[in-house]
PDB file of C-alpha atoms in Angstrom:
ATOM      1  CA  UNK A   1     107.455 110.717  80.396  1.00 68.00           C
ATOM      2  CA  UNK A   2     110.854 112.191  79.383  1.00 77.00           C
ATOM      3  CA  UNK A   3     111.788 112.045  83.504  1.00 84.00           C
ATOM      4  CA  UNK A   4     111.499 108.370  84.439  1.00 84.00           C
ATOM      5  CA  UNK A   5     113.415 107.719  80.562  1.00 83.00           C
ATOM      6  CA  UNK A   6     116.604 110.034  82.301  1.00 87.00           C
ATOM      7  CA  UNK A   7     116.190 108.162  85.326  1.00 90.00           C
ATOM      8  CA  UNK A   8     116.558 104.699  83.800  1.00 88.00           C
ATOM      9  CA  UNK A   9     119.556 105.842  81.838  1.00 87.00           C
ATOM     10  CA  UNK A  10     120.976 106.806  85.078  1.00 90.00           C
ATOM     11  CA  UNK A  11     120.067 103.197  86.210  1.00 92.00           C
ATOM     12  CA  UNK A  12     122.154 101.436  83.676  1.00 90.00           C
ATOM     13  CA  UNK A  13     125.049 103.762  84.317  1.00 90.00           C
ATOM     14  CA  UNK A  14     125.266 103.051  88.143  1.00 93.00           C
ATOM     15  CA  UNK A  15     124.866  99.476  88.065  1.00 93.00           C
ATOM     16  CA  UNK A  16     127.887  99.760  86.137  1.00 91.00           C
ATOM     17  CA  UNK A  17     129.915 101.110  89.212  1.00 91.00           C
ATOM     18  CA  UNK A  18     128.158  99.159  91.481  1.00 92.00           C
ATOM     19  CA  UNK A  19     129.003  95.863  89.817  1.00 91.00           C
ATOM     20  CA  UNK A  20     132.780  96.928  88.789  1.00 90.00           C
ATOM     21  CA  UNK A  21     132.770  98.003  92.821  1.00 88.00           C
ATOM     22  CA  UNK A  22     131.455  94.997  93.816  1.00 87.00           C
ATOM     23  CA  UNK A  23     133.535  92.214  91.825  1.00 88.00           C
ATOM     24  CA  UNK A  24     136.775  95.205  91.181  1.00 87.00           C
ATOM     25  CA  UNK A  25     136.012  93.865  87.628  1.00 87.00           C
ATOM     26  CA  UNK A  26     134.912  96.138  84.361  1.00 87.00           C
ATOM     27  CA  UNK A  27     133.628  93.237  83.207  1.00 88.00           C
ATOM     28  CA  UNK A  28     131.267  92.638  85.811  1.00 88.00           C
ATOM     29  CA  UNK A  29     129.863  95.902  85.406  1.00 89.00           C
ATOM     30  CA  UNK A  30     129.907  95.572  81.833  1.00 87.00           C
ATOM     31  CA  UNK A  31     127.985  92.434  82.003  1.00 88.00           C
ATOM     32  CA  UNK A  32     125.278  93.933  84.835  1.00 89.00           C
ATOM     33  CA  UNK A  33     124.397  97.043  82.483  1.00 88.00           C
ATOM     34  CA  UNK A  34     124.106  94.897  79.341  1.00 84.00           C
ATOM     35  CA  UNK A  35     121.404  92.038  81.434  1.00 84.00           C
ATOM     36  CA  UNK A  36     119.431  95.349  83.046  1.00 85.00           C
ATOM     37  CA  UNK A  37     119.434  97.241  79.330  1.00 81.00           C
ATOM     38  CA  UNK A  38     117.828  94.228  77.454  1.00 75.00           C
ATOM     39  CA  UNK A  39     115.998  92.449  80.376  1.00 69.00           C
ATOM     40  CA  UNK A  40     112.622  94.406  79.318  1.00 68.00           C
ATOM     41  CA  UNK A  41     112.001  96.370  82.807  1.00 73.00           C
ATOM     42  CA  UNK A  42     114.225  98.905  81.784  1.00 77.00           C
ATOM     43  CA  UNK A  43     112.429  99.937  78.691  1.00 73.00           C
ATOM     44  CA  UNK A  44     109.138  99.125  79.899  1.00 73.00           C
ATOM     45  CA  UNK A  45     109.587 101.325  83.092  1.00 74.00           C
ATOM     46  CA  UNK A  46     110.961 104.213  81.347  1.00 75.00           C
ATOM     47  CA  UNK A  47     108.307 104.416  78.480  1.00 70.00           C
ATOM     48  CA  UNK A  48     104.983 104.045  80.676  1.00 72.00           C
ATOM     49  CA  UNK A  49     105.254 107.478  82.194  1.00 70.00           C
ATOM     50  CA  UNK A  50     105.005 105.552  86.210  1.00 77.00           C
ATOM     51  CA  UNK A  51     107.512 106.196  88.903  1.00 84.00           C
ATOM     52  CA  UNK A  52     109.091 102.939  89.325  1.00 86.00           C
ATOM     53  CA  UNK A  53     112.002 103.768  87.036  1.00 88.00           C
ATOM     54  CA  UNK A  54     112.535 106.622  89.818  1.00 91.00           C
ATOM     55  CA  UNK A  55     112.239 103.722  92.927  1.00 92.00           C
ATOM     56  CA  UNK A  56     114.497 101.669  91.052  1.00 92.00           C
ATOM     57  CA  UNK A  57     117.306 104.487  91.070  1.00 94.00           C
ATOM     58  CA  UNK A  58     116.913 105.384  94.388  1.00 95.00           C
ATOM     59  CA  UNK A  59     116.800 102.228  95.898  1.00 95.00           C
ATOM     60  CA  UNK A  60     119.911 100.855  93.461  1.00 95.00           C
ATOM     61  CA  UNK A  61     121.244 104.115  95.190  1.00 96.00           C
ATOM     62  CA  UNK A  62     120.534 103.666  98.384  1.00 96.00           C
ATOM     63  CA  UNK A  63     122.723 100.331  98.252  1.00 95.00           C
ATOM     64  CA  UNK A  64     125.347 101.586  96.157  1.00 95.00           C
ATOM     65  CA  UNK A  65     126.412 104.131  99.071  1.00 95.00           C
ATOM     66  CA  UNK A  66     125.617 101.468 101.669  1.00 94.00           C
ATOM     67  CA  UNK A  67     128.268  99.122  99.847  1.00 93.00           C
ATOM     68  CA  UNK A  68     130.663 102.021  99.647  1.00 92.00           C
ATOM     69  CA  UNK A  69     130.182 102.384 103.519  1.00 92.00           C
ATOM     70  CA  UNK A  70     130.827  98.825 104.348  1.00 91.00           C
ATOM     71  CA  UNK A  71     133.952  98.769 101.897  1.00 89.00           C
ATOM     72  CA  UNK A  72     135.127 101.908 104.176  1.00 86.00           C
ATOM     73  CA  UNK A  73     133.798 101.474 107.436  1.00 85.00           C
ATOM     74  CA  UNK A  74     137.207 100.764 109.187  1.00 79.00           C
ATOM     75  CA  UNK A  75     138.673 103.806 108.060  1.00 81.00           C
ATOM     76  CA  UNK A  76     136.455 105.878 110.589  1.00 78.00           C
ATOM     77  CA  UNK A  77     137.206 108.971 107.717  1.00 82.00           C
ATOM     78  CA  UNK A  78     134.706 111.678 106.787  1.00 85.00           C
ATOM     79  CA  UNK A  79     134.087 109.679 103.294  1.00 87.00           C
ATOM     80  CA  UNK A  80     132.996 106.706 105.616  1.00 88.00           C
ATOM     81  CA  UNK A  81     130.609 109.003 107.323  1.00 89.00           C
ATOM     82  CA  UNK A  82     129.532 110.705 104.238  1.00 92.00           C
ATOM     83  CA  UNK A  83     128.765 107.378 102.238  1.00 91.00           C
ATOM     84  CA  UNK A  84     126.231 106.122 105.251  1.00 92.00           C
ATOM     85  CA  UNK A  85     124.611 109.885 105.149  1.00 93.00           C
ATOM     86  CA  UNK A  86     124.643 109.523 101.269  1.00 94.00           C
ATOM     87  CA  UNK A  87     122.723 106.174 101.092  1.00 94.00           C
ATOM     88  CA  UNK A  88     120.363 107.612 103.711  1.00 94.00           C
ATOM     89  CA  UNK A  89     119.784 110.477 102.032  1.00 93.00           C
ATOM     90  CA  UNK A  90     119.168 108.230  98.566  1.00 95.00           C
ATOM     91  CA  UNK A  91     116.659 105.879 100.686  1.00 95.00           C
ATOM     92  CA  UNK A  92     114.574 108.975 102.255  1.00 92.00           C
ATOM     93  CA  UNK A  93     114.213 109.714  98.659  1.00 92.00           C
ATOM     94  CA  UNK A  94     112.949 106.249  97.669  1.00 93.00           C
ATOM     95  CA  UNK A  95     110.697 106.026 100.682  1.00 90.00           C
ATOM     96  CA  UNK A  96     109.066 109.020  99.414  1.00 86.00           C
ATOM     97  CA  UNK A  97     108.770 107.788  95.747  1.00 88.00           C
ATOM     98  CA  UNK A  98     107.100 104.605  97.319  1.00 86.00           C
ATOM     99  CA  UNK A  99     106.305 103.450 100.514  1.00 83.00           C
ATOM    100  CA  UNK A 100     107.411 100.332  99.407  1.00 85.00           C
ATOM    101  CA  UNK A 101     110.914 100.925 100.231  1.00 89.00           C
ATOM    102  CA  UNK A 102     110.340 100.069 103.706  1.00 88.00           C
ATOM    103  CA  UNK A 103     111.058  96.679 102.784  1.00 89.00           C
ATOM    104  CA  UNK A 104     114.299  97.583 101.323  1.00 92.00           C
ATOM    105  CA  UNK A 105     115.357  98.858 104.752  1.00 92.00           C
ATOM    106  CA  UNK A 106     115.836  95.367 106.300  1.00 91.00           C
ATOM    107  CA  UNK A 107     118.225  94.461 103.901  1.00 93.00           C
ATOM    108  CA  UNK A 108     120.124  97.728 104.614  1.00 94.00           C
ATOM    109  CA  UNK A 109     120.114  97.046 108.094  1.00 94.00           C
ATOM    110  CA  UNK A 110     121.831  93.701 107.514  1.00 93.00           C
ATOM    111  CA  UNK A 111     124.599  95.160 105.587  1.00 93.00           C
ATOM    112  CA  UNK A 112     125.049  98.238 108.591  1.00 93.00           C
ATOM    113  CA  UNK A 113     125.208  95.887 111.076  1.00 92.00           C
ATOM    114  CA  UNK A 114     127.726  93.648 109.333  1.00 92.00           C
ATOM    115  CA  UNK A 115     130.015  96.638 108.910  1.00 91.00           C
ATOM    116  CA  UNK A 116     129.892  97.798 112.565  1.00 90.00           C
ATOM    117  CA  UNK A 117     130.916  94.002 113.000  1.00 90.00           C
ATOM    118  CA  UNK A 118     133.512  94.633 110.396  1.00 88.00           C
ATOM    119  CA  UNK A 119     134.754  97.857 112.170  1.00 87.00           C
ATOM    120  CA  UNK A 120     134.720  96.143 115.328  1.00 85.00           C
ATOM    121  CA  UNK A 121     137.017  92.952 113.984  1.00 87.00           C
ATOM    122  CA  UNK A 122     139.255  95.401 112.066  1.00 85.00           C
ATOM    123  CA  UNK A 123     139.967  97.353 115.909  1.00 82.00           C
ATOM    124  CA  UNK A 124     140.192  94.289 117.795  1.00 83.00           C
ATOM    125  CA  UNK A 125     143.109  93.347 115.740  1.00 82.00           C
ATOM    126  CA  UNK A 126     144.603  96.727 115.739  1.00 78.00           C
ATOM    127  CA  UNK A 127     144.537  96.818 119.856  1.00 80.00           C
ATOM    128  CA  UNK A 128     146.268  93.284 119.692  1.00 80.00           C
ATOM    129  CA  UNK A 129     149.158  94.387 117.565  1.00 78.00           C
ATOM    130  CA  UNK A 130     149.631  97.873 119.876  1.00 75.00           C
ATOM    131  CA  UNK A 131     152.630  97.648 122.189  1.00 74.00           C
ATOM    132  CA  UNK A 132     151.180 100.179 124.717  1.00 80.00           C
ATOM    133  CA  UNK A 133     148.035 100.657 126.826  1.00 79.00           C
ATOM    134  CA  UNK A 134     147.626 104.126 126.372  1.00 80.00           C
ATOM    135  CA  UNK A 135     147.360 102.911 122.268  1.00 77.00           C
ATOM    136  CA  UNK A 136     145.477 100.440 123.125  1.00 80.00           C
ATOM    137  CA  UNK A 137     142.657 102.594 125.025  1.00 82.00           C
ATOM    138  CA  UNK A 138     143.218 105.408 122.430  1.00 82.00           C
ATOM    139  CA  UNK A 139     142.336 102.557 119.785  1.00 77.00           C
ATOM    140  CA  UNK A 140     139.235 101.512 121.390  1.00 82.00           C
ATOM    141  CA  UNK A 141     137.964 104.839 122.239  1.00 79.00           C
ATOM    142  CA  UNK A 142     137.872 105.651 118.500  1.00 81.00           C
ATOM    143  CA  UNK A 143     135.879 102.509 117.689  1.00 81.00           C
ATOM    144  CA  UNK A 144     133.107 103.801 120.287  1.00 84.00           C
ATOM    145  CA  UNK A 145     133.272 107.219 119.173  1.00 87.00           C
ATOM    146  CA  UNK A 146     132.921 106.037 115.576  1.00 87.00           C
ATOM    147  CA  UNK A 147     130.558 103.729 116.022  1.00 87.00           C
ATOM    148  CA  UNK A 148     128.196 105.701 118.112  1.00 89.00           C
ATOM    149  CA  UNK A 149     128.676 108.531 115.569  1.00 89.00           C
ATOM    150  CA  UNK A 150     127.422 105.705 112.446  1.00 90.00           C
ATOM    151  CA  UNK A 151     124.636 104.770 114.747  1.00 92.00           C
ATOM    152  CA  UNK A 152     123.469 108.408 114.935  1.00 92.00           C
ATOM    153  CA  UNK A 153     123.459 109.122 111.068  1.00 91.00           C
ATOM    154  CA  UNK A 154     121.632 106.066 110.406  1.00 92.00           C
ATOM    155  CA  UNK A 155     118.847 106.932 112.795  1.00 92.00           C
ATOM    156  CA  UNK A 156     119.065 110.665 111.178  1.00 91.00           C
ATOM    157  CA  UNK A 157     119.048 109.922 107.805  1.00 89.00           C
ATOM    158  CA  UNK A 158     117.203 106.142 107.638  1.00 91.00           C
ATOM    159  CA  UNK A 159     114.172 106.924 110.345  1.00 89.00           C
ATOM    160  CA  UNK A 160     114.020 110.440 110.601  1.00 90.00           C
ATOM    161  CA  UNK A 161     115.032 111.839 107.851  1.00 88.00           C
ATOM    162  CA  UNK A 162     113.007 109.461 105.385  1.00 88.00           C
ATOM    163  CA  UNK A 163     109.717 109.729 108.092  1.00 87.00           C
ATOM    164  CA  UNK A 164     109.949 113.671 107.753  1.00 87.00           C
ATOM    165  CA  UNK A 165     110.038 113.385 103.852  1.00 85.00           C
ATOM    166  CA  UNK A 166     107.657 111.236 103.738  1.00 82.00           C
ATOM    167  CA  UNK A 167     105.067 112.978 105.779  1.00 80.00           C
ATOM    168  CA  UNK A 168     105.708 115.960 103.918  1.00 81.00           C
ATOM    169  CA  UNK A 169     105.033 114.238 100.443  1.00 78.00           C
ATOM    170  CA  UNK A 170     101.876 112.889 101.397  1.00 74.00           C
ATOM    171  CA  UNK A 171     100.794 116.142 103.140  1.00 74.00           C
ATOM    172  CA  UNK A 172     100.854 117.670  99.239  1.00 71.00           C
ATOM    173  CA  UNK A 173      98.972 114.582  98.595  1.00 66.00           C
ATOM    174  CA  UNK A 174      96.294 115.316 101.102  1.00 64.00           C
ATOM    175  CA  UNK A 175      96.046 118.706 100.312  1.00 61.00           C
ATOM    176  CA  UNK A 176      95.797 118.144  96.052  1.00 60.00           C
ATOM    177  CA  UNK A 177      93.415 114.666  96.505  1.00 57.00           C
ATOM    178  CA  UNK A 178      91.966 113.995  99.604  1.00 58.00           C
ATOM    179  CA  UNK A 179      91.353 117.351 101.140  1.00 55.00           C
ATOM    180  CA  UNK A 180      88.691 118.286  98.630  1.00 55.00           C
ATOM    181  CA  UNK A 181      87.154 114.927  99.088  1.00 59.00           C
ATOM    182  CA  UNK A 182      86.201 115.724 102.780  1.00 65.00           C
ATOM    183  CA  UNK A 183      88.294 112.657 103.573  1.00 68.00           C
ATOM    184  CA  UNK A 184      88.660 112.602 107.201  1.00 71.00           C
ATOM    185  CA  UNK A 185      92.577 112.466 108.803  1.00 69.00           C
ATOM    186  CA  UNK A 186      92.325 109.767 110.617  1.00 75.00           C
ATOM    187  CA  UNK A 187      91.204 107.658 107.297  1.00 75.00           C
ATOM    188  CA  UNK A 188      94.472 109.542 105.493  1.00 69.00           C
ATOM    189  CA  UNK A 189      96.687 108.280 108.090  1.00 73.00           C
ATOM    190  CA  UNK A 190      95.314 104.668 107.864  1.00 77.00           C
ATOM    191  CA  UNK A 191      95.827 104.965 103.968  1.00 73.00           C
ATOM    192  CA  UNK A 192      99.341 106.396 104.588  1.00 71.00           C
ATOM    193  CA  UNK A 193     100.025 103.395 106.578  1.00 75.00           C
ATOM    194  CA  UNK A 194      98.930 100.828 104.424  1.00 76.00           C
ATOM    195  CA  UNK A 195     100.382 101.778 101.268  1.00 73.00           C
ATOM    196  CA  UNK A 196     103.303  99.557 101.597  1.00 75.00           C
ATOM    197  CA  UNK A 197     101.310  96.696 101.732  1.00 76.00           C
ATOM    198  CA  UNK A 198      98.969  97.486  98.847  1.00 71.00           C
ATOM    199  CA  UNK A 199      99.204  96.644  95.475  1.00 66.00           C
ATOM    200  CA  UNK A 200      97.875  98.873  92.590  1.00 59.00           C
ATOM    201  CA  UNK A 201      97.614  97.123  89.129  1.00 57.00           C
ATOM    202  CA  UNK A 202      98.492  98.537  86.345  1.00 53.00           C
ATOM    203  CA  UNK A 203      96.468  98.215  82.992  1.00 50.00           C
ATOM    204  CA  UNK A 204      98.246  97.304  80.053  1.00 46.00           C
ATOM    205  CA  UNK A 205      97.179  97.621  76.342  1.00 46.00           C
ATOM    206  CA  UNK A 206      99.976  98.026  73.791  1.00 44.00           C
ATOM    207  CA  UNK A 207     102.438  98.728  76.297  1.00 44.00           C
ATOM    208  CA  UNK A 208     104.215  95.050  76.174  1.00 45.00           C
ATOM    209  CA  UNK A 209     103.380  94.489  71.907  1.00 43.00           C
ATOM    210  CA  UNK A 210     106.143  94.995  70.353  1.00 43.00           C
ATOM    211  CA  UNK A 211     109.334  97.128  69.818  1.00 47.00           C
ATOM    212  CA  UNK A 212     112.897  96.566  68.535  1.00 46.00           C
ATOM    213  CA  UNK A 213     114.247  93.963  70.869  1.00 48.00           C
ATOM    214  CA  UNK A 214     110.857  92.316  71.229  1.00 46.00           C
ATOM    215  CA  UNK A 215     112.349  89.305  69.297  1.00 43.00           C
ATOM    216  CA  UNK A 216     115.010  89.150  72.526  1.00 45.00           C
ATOM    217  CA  UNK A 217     113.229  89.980  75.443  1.00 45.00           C
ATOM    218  CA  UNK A 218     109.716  88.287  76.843  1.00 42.00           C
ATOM    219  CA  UNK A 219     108.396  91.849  79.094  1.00 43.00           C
ATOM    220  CA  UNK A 220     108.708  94.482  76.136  1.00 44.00           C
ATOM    221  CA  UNK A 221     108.362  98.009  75.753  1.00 46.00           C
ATOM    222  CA  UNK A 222     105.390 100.375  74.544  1.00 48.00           C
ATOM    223  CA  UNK A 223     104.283  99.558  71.074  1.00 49.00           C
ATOM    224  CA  UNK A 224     106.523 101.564  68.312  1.00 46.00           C
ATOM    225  CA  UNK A 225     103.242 101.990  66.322  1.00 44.00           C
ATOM    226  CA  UNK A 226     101.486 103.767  69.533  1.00 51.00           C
ATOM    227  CA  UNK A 227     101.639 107.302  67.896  1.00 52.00           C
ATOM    228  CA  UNK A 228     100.811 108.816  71.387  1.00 53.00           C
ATOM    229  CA  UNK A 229     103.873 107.408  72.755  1.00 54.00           C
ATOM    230  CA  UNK A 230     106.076 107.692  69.628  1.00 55.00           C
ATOM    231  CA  UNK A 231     108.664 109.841  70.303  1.00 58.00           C
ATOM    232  CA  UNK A 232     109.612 108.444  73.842  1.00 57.00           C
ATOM    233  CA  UNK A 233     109.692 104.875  72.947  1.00 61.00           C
ATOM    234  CA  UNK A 234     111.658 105.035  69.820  1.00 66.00           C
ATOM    235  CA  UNK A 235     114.131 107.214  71.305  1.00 69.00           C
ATOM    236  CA  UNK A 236     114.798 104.506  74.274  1.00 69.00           C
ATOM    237  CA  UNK A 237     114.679 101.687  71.667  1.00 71.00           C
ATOM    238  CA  UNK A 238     117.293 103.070  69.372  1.00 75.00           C
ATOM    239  CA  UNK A 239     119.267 103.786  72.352  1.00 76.00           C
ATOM    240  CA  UNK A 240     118.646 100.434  73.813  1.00 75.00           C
ATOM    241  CA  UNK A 241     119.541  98.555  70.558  1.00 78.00           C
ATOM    242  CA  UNK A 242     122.729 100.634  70.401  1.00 81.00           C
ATOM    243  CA  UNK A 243     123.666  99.312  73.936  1.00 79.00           C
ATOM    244  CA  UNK A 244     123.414  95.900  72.960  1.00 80.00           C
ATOM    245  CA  UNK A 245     125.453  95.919  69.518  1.00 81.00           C
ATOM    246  CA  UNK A 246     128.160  98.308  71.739  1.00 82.00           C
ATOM    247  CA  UNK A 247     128.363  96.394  74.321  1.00 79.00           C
ATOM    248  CA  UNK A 248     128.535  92.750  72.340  1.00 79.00           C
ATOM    249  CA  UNK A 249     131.240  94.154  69.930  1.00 80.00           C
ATOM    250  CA  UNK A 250     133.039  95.442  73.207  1.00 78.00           C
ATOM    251  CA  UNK A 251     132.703  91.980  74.552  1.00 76.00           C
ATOM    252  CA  UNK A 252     134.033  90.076  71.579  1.00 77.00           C
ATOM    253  CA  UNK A 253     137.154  92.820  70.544  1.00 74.00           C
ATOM    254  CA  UNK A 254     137.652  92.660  74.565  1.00 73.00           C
ATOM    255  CA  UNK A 255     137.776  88.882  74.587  1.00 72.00           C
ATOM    256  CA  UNK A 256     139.900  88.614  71.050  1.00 73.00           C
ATOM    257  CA  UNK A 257     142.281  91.954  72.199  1.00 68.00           C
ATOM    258  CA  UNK A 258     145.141  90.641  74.534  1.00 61.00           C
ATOM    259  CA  UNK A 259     146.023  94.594  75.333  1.00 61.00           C
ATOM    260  CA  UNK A 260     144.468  96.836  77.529  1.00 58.00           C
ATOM    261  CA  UNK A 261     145.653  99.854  76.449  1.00 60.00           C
ATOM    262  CA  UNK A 262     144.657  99.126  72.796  1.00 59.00           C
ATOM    263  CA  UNK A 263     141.033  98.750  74.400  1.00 58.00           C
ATOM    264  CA  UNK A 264     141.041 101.590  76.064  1.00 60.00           C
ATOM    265  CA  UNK A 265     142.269 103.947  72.726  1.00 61.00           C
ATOM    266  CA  UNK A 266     139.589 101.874  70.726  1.00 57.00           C
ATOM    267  CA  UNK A 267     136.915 102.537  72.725  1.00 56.00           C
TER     268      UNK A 267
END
């Protein structure tokens, strides 16, 4: 239970970046963490023990890098290259987690394909503005070469990469659940396959009862009294409830200070 807790801290901090990234604004990432800390997923998903709170991270990560790329695509730089291969690397991983992810992929595709467009709109204009030919063809046969080269990580690291993990994952899975069963491998494929589009309910008893922010939020975390759970829920609580006072004096001193240097020696 103590894993999918670290991973949910590790949520809050990288919506941080990925909002300030996004808007170029503190406050925007400031604002994201604070809605994700007391929205209720966050504590419920870290105190039940289940491996969404480790989808959620990899996923969030996934995009994160994917932004990064768009933001850098033109550059045709190793740390363009790197950021693609990054948020493939981060969706393998969440693919692997949960099959689920599969979905996420379409929205990833979106965002690749608007950056090659980016890429290509950012080279047309350079080949305009260059006096010779010789630029000119030198200008376009980086864009292919670059493109091509973004093409073949995202095929490597979205498709391959994440089918190879995959198979491997649920190959333990065979071997720890099913193989002793007798189950047959052309029934584990078929399951394999249609795990994305299953749904597995999860049972609930004190999990959504109470805790310290239950007064705030309507999908709360474990019950405090639980004395199973104890330890793990009151930790994230405290730390939760800390977040929110921290980050609403932050917001009001913020708001009230006119300097940014005194906010940055305060806090």
């Amino acid at each position: 239970r103590v894993v999918p807790m670290l991973f949910t801290l590790g949520t809050l901090i990288l919506i941080y970046f990925f909002a300030k990234n996004l808007f170029s604004s503190r406050w925007a990432g400031l604002a994201a963490s604070l809605l994700y800390a007391v929205g209720g997923y966050a504590l419920s998903g870290a105190t039940l023990g289940t491996v969404d709170a480790i989808f959620v991270f990899f996923c969030l990560l996934s995009a994160f890098f994917m932004a990064l790329f768009y933001r850098k695509v033109a550059k045709q730089n190793a740390s363009s290259y790197l950021s693609l291969a990054l948020s493939g690397a981060a969706y393998a991983l969440a693919v692997s987690v949960k099959t689920h992810a599969i979905f996420l992929l379409a929205g990833l595709i979106v965002v690749f394909a608007f950056a090659l467009y980016k890429q290509h709109k950012t080279a047309k204009t350079r080949r305009l503005s260059a006096e010779s030919e010789e630029d000119k063809r030198a200008i376009a046969y980086a864009e292919e070469r670059s493109r091509n080269l973004y093409i073949v990580i995202f095929l490597s690291a979205f498709v391959l990469a994440a089918a190879v993990w995959t198979a491997l994952c649920f190959l333990f899975a065979y071997g720890a659940y099913f193989g002793a069963t007798g189950i047959s491998a052309g029934s584990f494929i078929m399951r394999v396959l249609g795990a994305p589009f299953r749904e597995v309910a999860t049972q609930y008893s004190a999990h959504n009862a109470t805790d310290i922010l239950g007064w705030l939020i309507g999908f709360q975390a474990e019950k405090l009294s639980a004395t199973k759970y104890f330890f793990g829920n009151t930790v994230l609580s405290v730390l939760s409830l800390f977040s929110f006072i921290y980050c609403t004096v932050y917001l009001i001193f913020a708001y009230a200070s006119r300097g940014g240097e005194s906010r940055s020696r305060e806090f």
